[in-house]
């Protein structure tokens, strides 16, 4: 079958495989993941949806019933694991396929009620010319594409087994395993579920007239974000990952500004420096957040009545504590408009100096002398 369909499966870190574990957890990419993984190690995947009978048997699913009740299904799987000589179970907590390149769907907690110890594995699939996972693609269509595509490579990487810790709930254990797989795949861990994907497909087929008109009136960048209120396209794209990374950089420099405000401005600017400038200039309206009382944020949280520009201005004028390496702010409000409205270049210099001191404090680096810093400037 692999020769005819052009399927090739390989594995890495096979020494990590624990033969005592009876439950495997993997991300879901194609409709034939369980067939490919069963070549590496004998395992069974329960049938969760679709018609039972010859077709499900031919596709290699284990029929236990209770497809409409996950609690009863988990009980049946626990009973199956208790049997002697029972082959391990292969479960896909996402309950739906993704391309595995951007993010993971939110894991369901029922697979982690079957066994307290699981063996995670990371699955990546590559195929030339045609995308591996296509929206609304059925298993029949995937099978036909495999006949025409030269080859499809399934790569499996075994991870160390993970056990549920004491006083850790199934939901917390689920989140921990999902984060581990997301890190190994290099993708984000989303909160979107199988139901969100189904709703997304419905809205693709039947877009609302008002949504279509509003989307046509917006630029392409904004159109991708206002198309689906329930499931934004941007959250499942690489662009959102980049925006999130830039937002974290701005948040480290300006911790009193809400992250949602930063992301909204980054959508338009696509630049960290420009967003920082807009926030300092007061071009973006926001309500400051309370900053936790940490050594790096005392200068901003201690004077919430100061505006962002005035806080940075005070940092610029404040003396330095040689031992703590942090700015000491003044609680006075400058009377002169010239002092309040410093030039953009001076404010950015004050901001960079403040960020540099915070970075040194955070990572425990040795501060440089003033001469060396002046030389760098």
Coordinates of C-alpha atoms in Angstrom, one line a residue:
X1 CA 0.0 0.0 0.0
X2 CA 2.8 2.4 0.8
X3 CA 4.5 1.7 -2.5
X4 CA 1.3 2.3 -4.5
X5 CA 0.3 5.4 -2.7
X6 CA 3.8 6.8 -2.3
X7 CA 3.8 6.9 1.5
X8 CA 7.0 7.0 3.4
X9 CA 7.1 7.1 7.2
X10 CA 10.2 7.6 9.4
X11 CA 10.9 8.3 13.1
X12 CA 13.4 10.2 15.2
X13 CA 14.3 9.7 18.8
X14 CA 12.9 6.2 18.8
X15 CA 14.8 5.5 22.0
X16 CA 12.4 7.8 23.8
X17 CA 9.6 5.4 23.1
X18 CA 8.3 3.9 26.3
X19 CA 7.0 0.4 25.7
X20 CA 5.1 0.4 29.0
X21 CA 2.9 3.3 28.0
X22 CA -0.5 2.3 26.6
X23 CA -1.6 5.7 25.3
X24 CA 0.0 7.8 22.6
X25 CA -0.9 11.4 21.9
X26 CA -0.2 13.2 18.6
X27 CA -1.2 16.2 16.6
X28 CA -3.5 15.5 13.7
X29 CA -2.5 16.4 10.1
X30 CA -4.1 14.0 7.6
X31 CA -6.9 11.5 7.6
X32 CA -4.3 8.7 7.4
X33 CA -2.2 9.6 10.4
X34 CA -3.2 6.5 12.4
X35 CA -2.4 4.2 9.5
X36 CA 1.1 5.6 9.1
X37 CA 1.8 5.6 12.9
X38 CA 0.6 2.0 13.2
X39 CA 3.5 1.0 10.9
X40 CA 6.0 2.3 13.6
X41 CA 4.3 0.6 16.5
X42 CA 1.1 -1.5 16.6
X43 CA -1.7 0.7 18.0
X44 CA -5.5 1.3 17.6
X45 CA -7.4 4.6 17.1
X46 CA -11.0 4.6 18.2
X47 CA -13.7 5.7 15.7
X48 CA -15.1 9.1 16.8
X49 CA -17.4 9.9 13.9
X50 CA -18.7 8.6 10.6
X51 CA -20.3 5.3 9.7
X52 CA -19.3 2.2 11.4
X53 CA -18.9 -1.1 9.5
X54 CA -16.7 -2.2 6.6
X55 CA -15.4 1.2 5.7
X56 CA -14.2 2.1 9.2
X57 CA -12.7 -1.4 9.6
X58 CA -10.9 -1.0 6.2
X59 CA -9.5 2.3 7.4
X60 CA -8.1 0.7 10.5
X61 CA -10.3 2.2 13.2
X62 CA -11.3 0.5 16.4
X63 CA -15.1 0.5 16.9
X64 CA -16.1 0.8 20.5
X65 CA -19.3 2.7 20.1
X66 CA -20.3 5.7 22.3
X67 CA -19.4 8.2 19.5
X68 CA -21.9 10.7 20.8
X69 CA -20.7 10.5 24.4
X70 CA -17.0 11.1 25.2
X71 CA -17.4 10.2 28.9
X72 CA -18.7 6.7 28.0
X73 CA -16.1 6.4 25.3
X74 CA -13.3 7.2 27.8
X75 CA -14.7 4.5 30.2
X76 CA -14.7 2.0 27.3
X77 CA -11.1 2.9 26.5
X78 CA -10.0 2.6 30.1
X79 CA -11.5 -0.9 30.1
X80 CA -9.7 -1.7 26.9
X81 CA -6.3 -0.6 28.3
X82 CA -6.9 -2.9 31.3
X83 CA -7.0 -6.0 29.1
X84 CA -4.0 -8.1 28.7
X85 CA -2.1 -8.0 25.4
X86 CA -4.2 -5.0 24.4
X87 CA -2.3 -2.8 21.9
X88 CA -1.7 0.8 22.8
X89 CA -4.2 3.5 21.9
X90 CA -3.4 6.4 19.5
X91 CA -5.5 9.4 20.3
X92 CA -5.7 12.8 18.6
X93 CA -6.8 15.4 21.2
X94 CA -7.4 18.1 18.5
X95 CA -10.3 16.0 17.1
X96 CA -9.7 17.7 13.7
X97 CA -6.9 18.0 11.2
X98 CA -4.7 21.0 10.7
X99 CA -1.7 21.7 8.5
X100 CA 0.6 21.7 11.6
X101 CA 2.4 24.8 10.4
X102 CA 0.8 27.6 12.3
X103 CA -1.0 26.4 15.4
X104 CA -2.6 23.6 17.3
X105 CA -6.3 23.4 18.0
X106 CA -7.3 23.3 21.6
X107 CA -6.8 19.8 23.0
X108 CA -9.9 18.0 24.4
X109 CA -9.5 16.7 27.9
X110 CA -11.2 13.4 27.5
X111 CA -8.2 11.6 26.0
X112 CA -6.2 12.4 29.2
X113 CA -8.9 10.8 31.4
X114 CA -8.1 7.4 29.8
X115 CA -4.6 7.1 31.3
X116 CA -2.5 9.2 33.6
X117 CA 0.7 8.6 31.6
X118 CA 0.9 9.3 27.9
X119 CA 3.6 9.3 25.3
X120 CA 3.5 12.4 23.1
X121 CA 4.8 12.3 19.5
X122 CA 5.2 15.1 17.0
X123 CA 4.0 14.5 13.5
X124 CA 5.0 16.5 10.4
X125 CA 3.8 15.6 6.9
X126 CA 5.4 16.9 3.6
X127 CA 4.1 16.6 0.1
X128 CA 5.2 18.2 -3.2
X129 CA 2.9 20.4 -5.3
X130 CA -0.3 20.0 -3.2
X131 CA -1.0 21.1 0.4
X132 CA -1.0 18.3 2.9
X133 CA -4.2 19.4 4.7
X134 CA -6.8 21.1 2.7
X135 CA -10.0 22.6 4.3
X136 CA -13.1 20.5 3.7
X137 CA -11.0 17.7 2.1
X138 CA -12.5 14.3 2.7
X139 CA -10.5 11.1 3.2
X140 CA -11.6 9.9 -0.3
X141 CA -10.1 13.1 -1.9
X142 CA -6.9 12.7 0.1
X143 CA -6.7 9.1 -1.1
X144 CA -7.1 10.1 -4.7
X145 CA -4.5 12.8 -4.4
X146 CA -2.0 10.2 -3.0
X147 CA -2.4 8.2 -6.1
X148 CA -1.3 11.2 -8.3
X149 CA 1.3 12.8 -6.0
X150 CA 4.7 11.2 -6.3
X151 CA 5.3 10.7 -2.5
X152 CA 4.1 11.8 0.9
X153 CA 6.6 11.8 3.8
X154 CA 5.4 11.3 7.4
X155 CA 8.0 12.2 10.0
X156 CA 7.5 11.2 13.6
X157 CA 9.5 12.5 16.5
X158 CA 9.1 10.7 19.8
X159 CA 9.0 12.8 23.0
X160 CA 9.6 11.6 26.6
X161 CA 6.5 10.2 28.3
X162 CA 4.5 12.6 30.5
X163 CA 2.5 11.8 33.6
X164 CA -0.2 13.7 35.5
X165 CA 1.3 15.2 38.6
X166 CA -0.2 15.1 42.0
X167 CA -3.0 17.7 42.5
X168 CA -3.0 18.4 38.8
X169 CA -6.4 18.2 37.1
X170 CA -7.0 16.6 33.7
X171 CA -7.5 20.1 32.2
X172 CA -4.1 21.3 33.5
X173 CA -2.5 18.1 32.3
X174 CA -4.1 18.6 28.9
X175 CA -2.8 22.2 28.6
X176 CA 0.7 21.1 29.6
X177 CA 0.9 18.4 26.9
X178 CA -0.5 20.8 24.3
X179 CA 2.1 23.4 25.2
X180 CA 4.9 20.8 24.9
X181 CA 3.7 19.7 21.5
X182 CA 3.4 23.3 20.3
X183 CA 6.9 24.1 21.4
X184 CA 8.3 21.0 19.6
X185 CA 6.4 21.9 16.4
X186 CA 7.4 25.6 16.6
X187 CA 3.7 26.7 16.4
X188 CA 1.3 28.6 18.6
X189 CA -1.1 26.9 21.0
X190 CA -4.6 28.3 20.1
X191 CA -7.9 28.1 21.9
X192 CA -9.8 27.3 18.8
X193 CA -11.7 24.0 18.9
X194 CA -13.2 21.6 16.4
X195 CA -16.5 23.5 16.7
X196 CA -14.8 26.8 15.7
X197 CA -13.4 25.2 12.6
X198 CA -16.8 23.9 11.7
X199 CA -18.3 27.4 12.2
X200 CA -15.5 28.8 10.1
X201 CA -16.3 26.5 7.2
X202 CA -20.0 27.4 7.4
X203 CA -19.2 31.1 7.2
X204 CA -16.9 30.5 4.3
X205 CA -19.8 28.9 2.4
X206 CA -22.4 31.4 3.4
X207 CA -20.9 34.8 4.1
X208 CA -23.3 37.4 5.5
X209 CA -24.1 40.2 3.0
X210 CA -23.1 42.9 5.4
X211 CA -19.8 41.1 6.1
X212 CA -19.1 41.0 2.4
X213 CA -19.8 44.6 1.9
X214 CA -17.8 45.7 4.9
X215 CA -14.9 43.5 3.8
X216 CA -14.8 45.0 0.4
X217 CA -14.7 48.5 1.9
X218 CA -11.7 47.7 4.0
X219 CA -8.1 47.2 2.9
X220 CA -6.9 43.7 2.4
X221 CA -5.0 43.6 5.7
X222 CA -8.0 44.7 7.7
X223 CA -10.3 42.5 5.6
X224 CA -8.7 39.3 6.8
X225 CA -9.3 40.3 10.4
X226 CA -13.0 41.3 10.2
X227 CA -14.2 38.5 8.1
X228 CA -15.1 36.1 10.9
X229 CA -15.8 37.5 14.4
X230 CA -16.0 34.0 15.9
X231 CA -12.8 32.7 14.3
X232 CA -10.4 35.3 12.9
X233 CA -8.3 34.2 10.0
X234 CA -5.4 36.2 11.4
X235 CA -5.2 34.0 14.5
X236 CA -4.5 31.0 12.2
X237 CA -1.8 32.7 10.1
X238 CA 1.9 33.4 10.4
X239 CA 1.1 37.1 10.4
X240 CA -0.6 36.8 13.8
X241 CA 2.5 35.0 15.2
X242 CA 4.7 37.9 14.1
X243 CA 2.3 40.5 15.5
X244 CA 2.2 38.6 18.8
X245 CA 6.0 38.6 19.0
X246 CA 6.3 42.3 18.2
X247 CA 3.6 43.0 20.8
X248 CA 5.6 41.2 23.5
X249 CA 8.6 43.4 22.6
X250 CA 6.5 46.6 23.0
X251 CA 4.9 45.2 26.2
X252 CA 8.4 44.7 27.8
X253 CA 9.2 48.4 27.2
X254 CA 5.8 49.8 28.0
X255 CA 4.3 47.4 30.6
X256 CA 1.4 49.7 31.6
X257 CA -0.2 49.6 28.1
X258 CA -2.8 46.8 27.4
X259 CA -1.6 44.1 25.1
X260 CA -4.8 44.4 23.0
X261 CA -4.1 48.1 22.3
X262 CA -0.6 47.3 21.2
X263 CA -1.7 44.6 18.9
X264 CA -4.3 46.8 17.3
X265 CA -1.7 49.5 16.5
X266 CA 0.8 46.9 15.2
X267 CA -1.8 45.6 12.8
X268 CA -1.6 49.0 11.1
X269 CA 2.0 49.9 11.6
X270 CA 3.8 46.6 11.3
X271 CA 6.7 48.2 13.1
X272 CA 7.7 48.1 16.8
X273 CA 9.4 51.6 16.7
X274 CA 6.4 53.2 15.1
X275 CA 4.0 51.7 17.6
X276 CA 6.1 52.9 20.5
X277 CA 6.2 56.4 19.0
X278 CA 2.4 56.4 18.5
X279 CA 1.8 55.3 22.1
X280 CA 4.3 57.9 23.5
X281 CA 2.9 60.7 21.3
X282 CA -0.6 59.9 22.6
X283 CA -2.0 59.1 19.1
X284 CA -3.5 55.9 20.5
X285 CA -6.1 56.2 23.3
X286 CA -5.9 53.6 26.1
X287 CA -6.5 53.0 29.8
X288 CA -3.2 52.2 31.6
X289 CA -3.0 48.8 33.4
X290 CA -1.6 48.3 36.8
X291 CA 1.9 47.1 36.7
X292 CA 3.1 44.5 39.2
X293 CA 5.5 45.9 41.8
X294 CA 8.7 44.6 40.3
X295 CA 12.1 46.4 40.3
X296 CA 11.7 47.0 36.5
X297 CA 8.3 48.5 36.7
X298 CA 8.4 50.6 39.9
X299 CA 9.2 53.7 37.9
X300 CA 5.9 53.6 36.0
X301 CA 3.5 52.0 38.5
X302 CA 4.4 54.3 41.3
X303 CA 3.1 57.4 39.5
X304 CA -0.1 56.3 37.6
X305 CA -1.2 59.9 37.2
X306 CA 1.6 60.7 34.8
X307 CA 0.9 60.3 31.1
X308 CA 3.1 57.9 29.1
X309 CA 5.1 60.7 27.6
X310 CA 5.6 62.3 31.0
X311 CA 6.7 59.0 32.5
X312 CA 9.4 58.6 29.9
X313 CA 10.4 62.2 30.2
X314 CA 10.8 61.8 33.9
X315 CA 12.9 58.8 33.4
X316 CA 15.2 60.8 31.1
X317 CA 15.6 63.5 33.7
X318 CA 15.9 61.2 36.8
X319 CA 19.2 60.4 38.4
X320 CA 20.5 56.8 38.3
X321 CA 21.0 54.6 41.4
X322 CA 24.3 52.9 40.8
X323 CA 23.4 49.9 42.8
X324 CA 19.9 49.2 41.5
X325 CA 20.5 50.5 38.0
X326 CA 16.9 51.8 37.7
X327 CA 15.5 55.3 37.1
X328 CA 14.1 57.4 40.0
X329 CA 11.1 59.3 38.8
X330 CA 9.9 62.7 39.9
X331 CA 6.3 63.2 40.9
X332 CA 6.2 66.8 39.6
X333 CA 4.5 67.9 36.4
X334 CA 6.5 70.2 34.3
X335 CA 5.0 73.6 33.8
X336 CA 6.8 74.6 30.7
X337 CA 5.4 73.2 27.4
X338 CA 8.9 72.9 26.1
X339 CA 9.8 70.5 28.9
X340 CA 6.6 68.6 28.5
X341 CA 6.9 68.2 24.8
X342 CA 10.4 67.0 24.3
X343 CA 11.5 66.2 20.8
X344 CA 10.8 62.7 19.5
X345 CA 14.5 61.9 19.3
X346 CA 15.1 62.7 23.0
X347 CA 12.1 60.7 24.1
X348 CA 13.2 57.7 22.2
X349 CA 16.7 58.0 23.7
X350 CA 15.1 58.1 27.2
X351 CA 13.0 55.1 26.3
X352 CA 15.9 53.1 25.0
X353 CA 18.0 53.9 28.1
X354 CA 15.1 52.8 30.3
X355 CA 14.7 49.6 28.3
X356 CA 18.4 48.9 28.4
X357 CA 18.5 49.2 32.2
X358 CA 15.4 46.9 32.5
X359 CA 17.1 44.4 30.3
X360 CA 20.3 44.5 32.4
X361 CA 18.2 44.0 35.6
X362 CA 16.2 41.2 34.1
X363 CA 19.1 39.1 32.8
X364 CA 21.6 40.0 35.6
X365 CA 24.2 41.5 33.2
X366 CA 27.1 43.6 34.2
X367 CA 26.2 47.3 33.4
X368 CA 28.7 49.1 31.2
X369 CA 30.5 52.3 32.2
X370 CA 29.1 55.7 31.1
X371 CA 32.1 56.2 28.8
X372 CA 31.5 53.0 27.0
X373 CA 27.7 53.7 26.7
X374 CA 28.5 57.2 25.3
X375 CA 30.8 55.6 22.9
X376 CA 28.1 53.3 21.7
X377 CA 25.7 56.1 21.3

